[in-house]
CSV table of C-alpha atoms in Angstrom, one decimal:
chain,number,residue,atom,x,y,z
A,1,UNK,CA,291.4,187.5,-59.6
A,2,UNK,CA,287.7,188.1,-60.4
A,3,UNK,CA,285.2,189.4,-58.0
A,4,UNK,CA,281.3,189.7,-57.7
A,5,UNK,CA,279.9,192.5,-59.1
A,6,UNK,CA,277.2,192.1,-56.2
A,7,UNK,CA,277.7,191.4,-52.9
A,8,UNK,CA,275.2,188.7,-51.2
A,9,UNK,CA,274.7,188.1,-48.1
A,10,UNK,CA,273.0,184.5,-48.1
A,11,UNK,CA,274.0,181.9,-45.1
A,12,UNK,CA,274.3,178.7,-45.1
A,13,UNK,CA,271.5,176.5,-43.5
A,14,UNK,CA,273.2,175.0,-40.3
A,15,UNK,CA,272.1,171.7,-39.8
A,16,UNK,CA,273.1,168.7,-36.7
A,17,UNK,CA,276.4,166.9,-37.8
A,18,UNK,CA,274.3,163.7,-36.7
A,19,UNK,CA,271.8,164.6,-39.6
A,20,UNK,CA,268.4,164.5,-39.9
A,21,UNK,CA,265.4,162.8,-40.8
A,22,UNK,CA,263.7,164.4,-44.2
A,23,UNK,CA,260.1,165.4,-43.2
A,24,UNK,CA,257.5,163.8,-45.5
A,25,UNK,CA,256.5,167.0,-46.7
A,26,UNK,CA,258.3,170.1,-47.7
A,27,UNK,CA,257.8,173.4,-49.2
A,28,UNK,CA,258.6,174.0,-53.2
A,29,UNK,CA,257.3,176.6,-56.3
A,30,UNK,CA,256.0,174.3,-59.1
A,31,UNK,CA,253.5,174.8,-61.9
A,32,UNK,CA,251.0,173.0,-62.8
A,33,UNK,CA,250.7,174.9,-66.7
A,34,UNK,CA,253.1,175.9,-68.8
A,35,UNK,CA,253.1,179.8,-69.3
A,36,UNK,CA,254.1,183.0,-67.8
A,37,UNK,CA,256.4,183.4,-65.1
A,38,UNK,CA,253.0,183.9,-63.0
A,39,UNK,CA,252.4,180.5,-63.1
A,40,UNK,CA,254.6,179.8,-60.2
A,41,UNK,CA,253.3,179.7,-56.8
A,42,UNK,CA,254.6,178.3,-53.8
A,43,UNK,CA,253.1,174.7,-52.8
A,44,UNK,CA,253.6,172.0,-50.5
A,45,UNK,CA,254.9,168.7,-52.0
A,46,UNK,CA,256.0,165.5,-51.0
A,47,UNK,CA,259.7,166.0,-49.7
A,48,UNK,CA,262.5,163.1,-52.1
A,49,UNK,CA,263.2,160.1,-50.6
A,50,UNK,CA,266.8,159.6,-49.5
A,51,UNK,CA,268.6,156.0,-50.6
A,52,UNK,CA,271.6,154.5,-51.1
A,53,UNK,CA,274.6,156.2,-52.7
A,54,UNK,CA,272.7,159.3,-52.1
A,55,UNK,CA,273.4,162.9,-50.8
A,56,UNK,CA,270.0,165.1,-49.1
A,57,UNK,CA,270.8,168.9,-49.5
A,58,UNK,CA,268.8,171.5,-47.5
A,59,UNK,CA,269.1,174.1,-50.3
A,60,UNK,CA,270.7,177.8,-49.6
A,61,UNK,CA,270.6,179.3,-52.7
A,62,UNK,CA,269.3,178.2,-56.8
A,63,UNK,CA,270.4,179.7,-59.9
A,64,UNK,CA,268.0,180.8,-62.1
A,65,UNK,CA,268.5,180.0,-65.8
A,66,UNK,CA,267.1,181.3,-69.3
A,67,UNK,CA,267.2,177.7,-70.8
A,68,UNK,CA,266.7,175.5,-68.0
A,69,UNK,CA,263.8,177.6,-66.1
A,70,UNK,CA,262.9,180.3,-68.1
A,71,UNK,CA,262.2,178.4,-71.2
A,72,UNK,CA,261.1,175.4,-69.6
A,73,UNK,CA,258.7,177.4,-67.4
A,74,UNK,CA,257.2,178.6,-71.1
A,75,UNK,CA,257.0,175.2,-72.4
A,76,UNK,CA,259.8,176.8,-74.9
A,77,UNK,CA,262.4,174.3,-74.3
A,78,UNK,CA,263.6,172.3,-77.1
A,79,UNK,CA,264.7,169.1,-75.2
A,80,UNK,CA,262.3,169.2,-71.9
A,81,UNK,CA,260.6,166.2,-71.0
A,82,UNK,CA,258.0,167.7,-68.2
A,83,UNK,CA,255.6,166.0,-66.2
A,84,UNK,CA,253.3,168.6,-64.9
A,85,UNK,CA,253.4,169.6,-61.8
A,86,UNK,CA,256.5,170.7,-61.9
A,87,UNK,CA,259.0,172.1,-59.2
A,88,UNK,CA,262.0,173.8,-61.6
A,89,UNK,CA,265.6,174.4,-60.8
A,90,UNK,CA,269.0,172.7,-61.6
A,91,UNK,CA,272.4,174.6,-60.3
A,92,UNK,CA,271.9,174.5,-56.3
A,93,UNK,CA,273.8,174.7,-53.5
A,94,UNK,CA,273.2,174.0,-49.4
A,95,UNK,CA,274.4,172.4,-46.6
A,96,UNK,CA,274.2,168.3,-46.4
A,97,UNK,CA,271.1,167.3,-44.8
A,98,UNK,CA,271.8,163.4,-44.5
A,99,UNK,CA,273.7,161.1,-46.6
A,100,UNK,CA,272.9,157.7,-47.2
A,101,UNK,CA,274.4,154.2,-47.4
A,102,UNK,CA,278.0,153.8,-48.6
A,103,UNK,CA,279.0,157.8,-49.2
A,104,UNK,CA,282.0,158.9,-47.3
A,105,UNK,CA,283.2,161.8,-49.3
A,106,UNK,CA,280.7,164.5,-47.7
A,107,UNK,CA,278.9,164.5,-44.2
A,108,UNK,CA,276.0,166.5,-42.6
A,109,UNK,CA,276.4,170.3,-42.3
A,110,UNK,CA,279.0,170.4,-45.1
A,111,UNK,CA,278.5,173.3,-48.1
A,112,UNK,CA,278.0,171.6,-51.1
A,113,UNK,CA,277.3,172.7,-54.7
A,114,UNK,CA,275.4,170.3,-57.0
A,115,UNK,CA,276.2,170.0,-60.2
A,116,UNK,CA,272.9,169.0,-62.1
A,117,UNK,CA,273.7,166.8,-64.9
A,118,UNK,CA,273.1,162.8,-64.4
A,119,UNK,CA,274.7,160.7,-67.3
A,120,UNK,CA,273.9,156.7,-67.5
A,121,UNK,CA,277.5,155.8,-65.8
A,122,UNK,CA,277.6,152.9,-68.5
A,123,UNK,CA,277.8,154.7,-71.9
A,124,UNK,CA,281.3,154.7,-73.6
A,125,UNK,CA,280.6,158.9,-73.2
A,126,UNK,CA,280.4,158.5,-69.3
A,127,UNK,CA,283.4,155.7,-69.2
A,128,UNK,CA,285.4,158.5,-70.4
A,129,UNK,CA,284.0,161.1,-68.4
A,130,UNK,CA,282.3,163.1,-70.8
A,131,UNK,CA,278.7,162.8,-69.1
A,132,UNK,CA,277.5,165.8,-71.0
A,133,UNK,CA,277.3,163.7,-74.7
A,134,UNK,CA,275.6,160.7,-72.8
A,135,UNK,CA,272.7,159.3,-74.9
A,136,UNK,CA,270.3,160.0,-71.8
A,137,UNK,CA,271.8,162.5,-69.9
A,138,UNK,CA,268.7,164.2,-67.8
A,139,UNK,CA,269.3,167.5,-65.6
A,140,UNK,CA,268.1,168.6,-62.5
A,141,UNK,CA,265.1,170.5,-62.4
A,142,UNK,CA,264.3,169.9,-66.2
A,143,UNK,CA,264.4,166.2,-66.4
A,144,UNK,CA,263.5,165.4,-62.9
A,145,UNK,CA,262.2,167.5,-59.7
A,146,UNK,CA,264.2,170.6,-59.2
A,147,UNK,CA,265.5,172.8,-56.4
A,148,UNK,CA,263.1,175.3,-55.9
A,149,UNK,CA,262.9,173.8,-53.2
A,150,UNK,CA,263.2,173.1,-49.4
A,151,UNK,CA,265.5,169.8,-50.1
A,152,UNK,CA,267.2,167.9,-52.7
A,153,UNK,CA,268.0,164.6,-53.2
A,154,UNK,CA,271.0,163.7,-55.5
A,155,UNK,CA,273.9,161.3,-56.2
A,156,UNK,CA,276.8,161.8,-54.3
A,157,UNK,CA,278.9,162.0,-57.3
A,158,UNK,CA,277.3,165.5,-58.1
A,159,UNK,CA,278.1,167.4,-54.3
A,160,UNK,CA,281.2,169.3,-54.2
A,161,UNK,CA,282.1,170.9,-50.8
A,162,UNK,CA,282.2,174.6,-51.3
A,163,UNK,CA,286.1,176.4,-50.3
A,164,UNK,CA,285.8,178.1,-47.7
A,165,UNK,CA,284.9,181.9,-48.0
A,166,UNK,CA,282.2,181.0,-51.3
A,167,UNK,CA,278.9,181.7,-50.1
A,168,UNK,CA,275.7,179.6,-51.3
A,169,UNK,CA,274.3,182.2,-53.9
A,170,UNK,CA,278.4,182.2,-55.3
A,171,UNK,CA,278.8,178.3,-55.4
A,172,UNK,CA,275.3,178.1,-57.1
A,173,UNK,CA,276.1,180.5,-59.7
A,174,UNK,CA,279.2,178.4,-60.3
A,175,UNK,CA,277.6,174.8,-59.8
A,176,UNK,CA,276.9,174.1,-63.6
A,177,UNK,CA,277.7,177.3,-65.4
A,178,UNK,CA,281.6,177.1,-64.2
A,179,UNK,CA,281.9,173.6,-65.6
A,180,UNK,CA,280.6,174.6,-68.9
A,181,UNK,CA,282.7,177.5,-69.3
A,182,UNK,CA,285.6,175.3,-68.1
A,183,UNK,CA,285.0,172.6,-70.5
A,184,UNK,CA,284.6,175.2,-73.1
A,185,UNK,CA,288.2,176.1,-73.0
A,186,UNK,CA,289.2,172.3,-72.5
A,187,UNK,CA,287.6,171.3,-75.5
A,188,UNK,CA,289.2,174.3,-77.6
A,189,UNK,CA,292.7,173.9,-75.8
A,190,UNK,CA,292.9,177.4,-74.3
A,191,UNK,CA,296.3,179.1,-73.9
A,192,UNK,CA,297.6,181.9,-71.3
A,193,UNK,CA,298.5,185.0,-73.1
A,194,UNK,CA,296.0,184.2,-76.3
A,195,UNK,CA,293.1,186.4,-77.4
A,196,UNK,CA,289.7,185.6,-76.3
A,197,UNK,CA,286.5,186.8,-77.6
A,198,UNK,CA,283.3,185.8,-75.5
A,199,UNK,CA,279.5,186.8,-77.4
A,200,UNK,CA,277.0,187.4,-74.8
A,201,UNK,CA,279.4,188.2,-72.4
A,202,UNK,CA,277.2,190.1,-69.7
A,203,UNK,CA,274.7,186.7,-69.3
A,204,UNK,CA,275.2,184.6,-66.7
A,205,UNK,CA,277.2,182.3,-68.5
A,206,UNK,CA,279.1,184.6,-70.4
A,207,UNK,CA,280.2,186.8,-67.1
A,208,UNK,CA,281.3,183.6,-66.1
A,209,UNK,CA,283.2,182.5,-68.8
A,210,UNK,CA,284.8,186.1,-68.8
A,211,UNK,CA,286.0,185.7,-65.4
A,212,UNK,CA,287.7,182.4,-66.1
A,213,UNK,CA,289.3,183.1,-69.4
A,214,UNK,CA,290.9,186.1,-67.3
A,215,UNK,CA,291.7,184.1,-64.5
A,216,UNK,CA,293.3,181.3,-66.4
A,217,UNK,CA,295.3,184.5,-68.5
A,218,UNK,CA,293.8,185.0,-71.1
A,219,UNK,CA,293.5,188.4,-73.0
A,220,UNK,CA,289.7,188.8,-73.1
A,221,UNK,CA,287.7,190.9,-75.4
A,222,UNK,CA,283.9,191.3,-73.6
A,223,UNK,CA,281.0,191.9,-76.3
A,224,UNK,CA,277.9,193.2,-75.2
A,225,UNK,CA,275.3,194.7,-77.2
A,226,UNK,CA,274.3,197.2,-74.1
A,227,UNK,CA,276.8,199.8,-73.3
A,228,UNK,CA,275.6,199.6,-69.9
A,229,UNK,CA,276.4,196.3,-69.4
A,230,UNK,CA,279.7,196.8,-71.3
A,231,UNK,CA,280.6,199.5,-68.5
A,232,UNK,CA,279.7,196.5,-65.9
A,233,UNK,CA,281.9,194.0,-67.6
A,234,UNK,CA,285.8,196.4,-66.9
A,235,UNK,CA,285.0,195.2,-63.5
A,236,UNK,CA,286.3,191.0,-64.4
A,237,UNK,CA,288.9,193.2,-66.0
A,238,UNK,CA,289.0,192.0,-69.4
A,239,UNK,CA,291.5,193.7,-72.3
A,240,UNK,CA,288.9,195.7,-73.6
A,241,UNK,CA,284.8,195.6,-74.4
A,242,UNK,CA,283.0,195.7,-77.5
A,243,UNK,CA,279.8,196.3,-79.0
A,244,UNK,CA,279.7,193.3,-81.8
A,245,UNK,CA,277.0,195.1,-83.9
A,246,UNK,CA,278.8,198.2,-84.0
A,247,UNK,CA,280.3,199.2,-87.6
A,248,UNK,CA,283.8,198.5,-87.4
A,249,UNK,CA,283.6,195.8,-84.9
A,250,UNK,CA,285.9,193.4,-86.6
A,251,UNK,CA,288.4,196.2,-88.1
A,252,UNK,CA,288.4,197.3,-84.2
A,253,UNK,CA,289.3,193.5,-82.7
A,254,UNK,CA,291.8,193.1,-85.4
A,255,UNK,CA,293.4,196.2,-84.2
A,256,UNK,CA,293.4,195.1,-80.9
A,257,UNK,CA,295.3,191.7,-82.1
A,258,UNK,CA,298.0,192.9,-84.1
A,259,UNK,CA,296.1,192.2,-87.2
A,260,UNK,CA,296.2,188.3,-86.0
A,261,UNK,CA,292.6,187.9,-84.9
A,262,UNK,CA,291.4,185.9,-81.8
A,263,UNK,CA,292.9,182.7,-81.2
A,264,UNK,CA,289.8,181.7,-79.7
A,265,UNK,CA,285.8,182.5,-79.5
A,266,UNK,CA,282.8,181.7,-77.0
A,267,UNK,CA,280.0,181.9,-78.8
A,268,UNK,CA,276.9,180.7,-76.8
A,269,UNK,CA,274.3,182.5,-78.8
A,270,UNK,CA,274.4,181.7,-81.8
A,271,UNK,CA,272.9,184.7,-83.9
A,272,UNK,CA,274.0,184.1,-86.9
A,273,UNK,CA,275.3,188.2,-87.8
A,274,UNK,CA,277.6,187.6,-84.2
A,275,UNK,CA,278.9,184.4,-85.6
A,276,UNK,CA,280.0,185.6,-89.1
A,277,UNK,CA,281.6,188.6,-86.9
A,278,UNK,CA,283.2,186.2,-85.0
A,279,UNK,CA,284.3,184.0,-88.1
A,280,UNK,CA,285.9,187.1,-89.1
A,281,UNK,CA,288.0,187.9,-86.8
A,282,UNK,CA,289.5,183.9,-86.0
A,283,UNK,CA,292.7,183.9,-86.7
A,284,UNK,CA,294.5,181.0,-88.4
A,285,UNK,CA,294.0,177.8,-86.5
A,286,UNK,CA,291.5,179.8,-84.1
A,287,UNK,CA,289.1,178.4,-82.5
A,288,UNK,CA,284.9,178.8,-81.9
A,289,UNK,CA,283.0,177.2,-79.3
A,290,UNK,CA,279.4,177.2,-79.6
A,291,UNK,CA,277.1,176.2,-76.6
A,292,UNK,CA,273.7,176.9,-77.5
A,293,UNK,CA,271.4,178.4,-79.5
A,294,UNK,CA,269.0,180.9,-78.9
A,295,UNK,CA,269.0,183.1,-81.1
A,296,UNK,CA,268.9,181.2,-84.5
A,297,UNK,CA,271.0,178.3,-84.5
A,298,UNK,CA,271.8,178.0,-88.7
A,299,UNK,CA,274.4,179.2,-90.3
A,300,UNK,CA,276.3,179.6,-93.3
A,301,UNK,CA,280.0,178.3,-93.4
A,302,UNK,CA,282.7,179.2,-95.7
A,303,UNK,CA,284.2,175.8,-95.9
A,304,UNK,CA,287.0,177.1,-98.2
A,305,UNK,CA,288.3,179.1,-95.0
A,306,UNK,CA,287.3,176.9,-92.3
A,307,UNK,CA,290.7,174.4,-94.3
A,308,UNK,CA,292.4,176.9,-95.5
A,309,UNK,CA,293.3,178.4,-92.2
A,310,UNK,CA,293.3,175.5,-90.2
A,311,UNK,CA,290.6,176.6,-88.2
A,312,UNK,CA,288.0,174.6,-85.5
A,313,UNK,CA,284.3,174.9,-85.0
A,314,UNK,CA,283.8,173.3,-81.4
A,315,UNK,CA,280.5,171.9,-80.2
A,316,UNK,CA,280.0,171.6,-76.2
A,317,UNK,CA,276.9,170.5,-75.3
A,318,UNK,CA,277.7,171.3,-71.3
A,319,UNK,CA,280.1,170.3,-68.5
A,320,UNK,CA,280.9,167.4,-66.8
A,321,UNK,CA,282.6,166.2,-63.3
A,322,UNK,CA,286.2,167.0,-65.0
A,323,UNK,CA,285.6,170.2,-65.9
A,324,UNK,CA,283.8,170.9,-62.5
A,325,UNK,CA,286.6,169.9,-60.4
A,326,UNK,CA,288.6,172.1,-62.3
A,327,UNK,CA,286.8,175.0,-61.7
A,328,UNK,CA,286.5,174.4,-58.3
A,329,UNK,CA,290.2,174.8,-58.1
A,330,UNK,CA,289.9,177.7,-59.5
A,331,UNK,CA,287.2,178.9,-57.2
A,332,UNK,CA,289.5,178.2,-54.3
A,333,UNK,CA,292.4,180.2,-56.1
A,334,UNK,CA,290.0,183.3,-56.2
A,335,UNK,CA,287.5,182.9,-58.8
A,336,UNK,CA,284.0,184.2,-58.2
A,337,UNK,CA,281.3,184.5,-61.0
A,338,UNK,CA,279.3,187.8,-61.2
A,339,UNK,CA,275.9,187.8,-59.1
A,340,UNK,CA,273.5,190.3,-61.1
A,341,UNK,CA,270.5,189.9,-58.2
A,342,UNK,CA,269.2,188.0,-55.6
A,343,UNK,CA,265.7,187.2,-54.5
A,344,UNK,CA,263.6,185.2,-51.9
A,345,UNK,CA,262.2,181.8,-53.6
A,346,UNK,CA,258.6,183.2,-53.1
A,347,UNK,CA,259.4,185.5,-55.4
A,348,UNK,CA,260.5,183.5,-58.5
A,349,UNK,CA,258.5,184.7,-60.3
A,350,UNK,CA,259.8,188.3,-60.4
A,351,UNK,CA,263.0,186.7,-61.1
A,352,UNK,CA,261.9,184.9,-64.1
A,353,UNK,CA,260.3,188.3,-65.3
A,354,UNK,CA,263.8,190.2,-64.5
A,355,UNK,CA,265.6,187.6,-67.1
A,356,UNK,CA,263.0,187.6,-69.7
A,357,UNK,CA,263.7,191.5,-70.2
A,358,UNK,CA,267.3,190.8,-70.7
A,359,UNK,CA,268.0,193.5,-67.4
A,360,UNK,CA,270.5,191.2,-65.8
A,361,UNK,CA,274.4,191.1,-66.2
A,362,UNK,CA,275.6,187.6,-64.4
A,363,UNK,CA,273.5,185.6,-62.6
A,364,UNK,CA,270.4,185.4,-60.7
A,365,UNK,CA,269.3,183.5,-57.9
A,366,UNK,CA,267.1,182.4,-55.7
A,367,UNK,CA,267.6,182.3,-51.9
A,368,UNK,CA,265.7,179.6,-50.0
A,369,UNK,CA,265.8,180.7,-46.0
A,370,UNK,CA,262.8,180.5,-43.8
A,371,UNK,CA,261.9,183.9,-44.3
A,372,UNK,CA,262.6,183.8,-48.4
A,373,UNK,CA,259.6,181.7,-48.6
A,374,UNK,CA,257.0,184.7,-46.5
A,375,UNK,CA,255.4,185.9,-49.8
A,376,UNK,CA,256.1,189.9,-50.6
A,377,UNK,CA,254.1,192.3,-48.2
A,378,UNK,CA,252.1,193.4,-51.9
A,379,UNK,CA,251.3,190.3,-52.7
């Protein structure tokens, strides 16, 4: 069972089981440039519209992501489609404000988690329920408005009540990260009792996906360029930790197998020295997922191998409601993703700057009470 690094001590917003009546306008951080992470300030902004089919969240607690608000903060993102002003923010979670015409499965002053990827619903990809290769799948926060903010509006489809026990800061941590990692090992048929390696495994996603290859039984091997992050990462209890630019890496891992190499690897970096590490040590008819690219992106592959060992290169663009229920189960079971920090919404800014220099390991969020939107004493 994996635990949080860091406690948190976020509530949940309470709100009247009769609902309530969005207010017209609603506090937010947004920017109106693309730049540093000084560039957002909080604002007042029109507050969403609530309609049919629909799900208002007063929001507890927002992840903050490299991709999805760092880079798209910079104007760095490869697939952003911004319309400036902007109010970031995609994995959220809160308690049900209202609910609107025709949804029955939550109700006011429920815990929900949002997961913040919106397919067509008509695609051949989302008749199978594989939202995340729709044509014109948008996200939260990137695509549309986001959640640094005082409310959300979103489909009802995307709410999951929280188990109880999972506090907001937890369940958004989990909201879209958990279904990626879950649909990771979906896609590449993960087995209890098989060797695991996950790159990157001290970033928010990578904690994650740590703490559910353990929890599903896997044996994990944790890389981590920073051995202080390594030393971090015995907490989700993995079968040992590596550095994957240290010599010997790959002599070390195949040690640690038997000789048989990893049956499956997590790669969502994709620096192309990890990857030919991590082609390396696959063993026949291993496995690599990729998700993302952030670090480089091409590589060169050996073909002759790739056949000759029966091996798999797995692309997963990101999760979808599937894999999300899945996780959820697991949640409720015991799993918990790793919180690196915490910080009041007015100061999202110092949480950008706290990703940008790498210093996290897990995740880091935003907390949205009243008084995490007083700006800093300093400031």
């Amino acid at each position: 069972m994996s635990q949080s690094l860091v406690a948190t001590a976020t509530s949940w917003p309470g709100v009247d089981p009769a609902g309530i009546t969005l207010p017209s306008r609603m506090r937010a951080v947004a920017f109106d440039a693309f730049g540093p992470p000084e560039v957002l300030t909080v604002r007042e902004v029109d507050a969403p519209v609530l309609g049919p089919g629909e799900v208002a969240v007063r929001v507890a607690a927002v992840s903050v992501g490299r991709l999805l608000d760092v880079s798209a903060r910079a104007g760095t993102h490869p697939y952003a489609r911004i319309a400036l002003p902007h109010v970031p923010g995609a994995e959220h979670a809160g308690t049900v404000a209202a609910v609107g015409a025709g949804v029955g499965s939550v109700r006011p002053g429920d815990h929900v988690a949002v997961f913040p990827l919106l397919g067509c619903g008509d695609c051949a990809a989302c008749a199978d329920g594989a939202t995340e290769a729709c044509p014109t799948a948008r996200i939260t926060g990137l695509h549309t408005r986001g959640a640094y903010a005082e409310y959300t509006v979103v489909p009802e489809a995307n709410v999951t009540v929280v188990p109880p026990g999972v506090g907001p800061a937890e369940a958004a941590a989990l909201a879209l990260s958990g279904a990626v990692a879950q649909n990771q090992f979906d896609a590449a048929g993960l087995r209890a009792g098989e060797w695991v390696l996950v790159l990157g495994a001290s970033s928010a996603l990578g904690s994650l996906t740590t703490a559910l290859a353990v929890h599903r039984g896997a044996r994990v091997i944790a890389a981590s360029r920073s051995a202080a992050k390594r030393e971090r990462l015995l907490a989700l209890r993995p079968e040992a930790v590596v550095d994957p630019v240290e010599p010997g890496v790959a002599d070390r891992i195949r040690e640690l197998t038997g000789g048989a190499g990893v049956g499956l690897v997590v790669d969502d970096l994709g620096d192309p020295d990890l990857f030919h590490t991590a082609v390396d040590v696959l063993a026949i008819r291993g496995r690599l997922v990729t998700s993302g690219a952030f670090l480089g992106g091409k590589v060169e592959l050996d073909l002759l191998t790739l056949y000759s060992r029966s091996q798999r290169l797995i692309g997963v663009r990101s999760g979808n409601p599937g894999s999300a229920r899945k996780v959820w189960a697991a949640v409720a079971e015991g799993l918990r993703p790793v919180i690196d920090r915490t910080f009041p919404v007015a100061r999202a800014a110092e949480a950008h700057r706290h990703l940008e220099d790498s210093a996290n390991t897990g995740r880091v969020v935003l907390t949205t009470t009243d008084d995490d939107w007083a700006p800093a004493p300093n400031a």
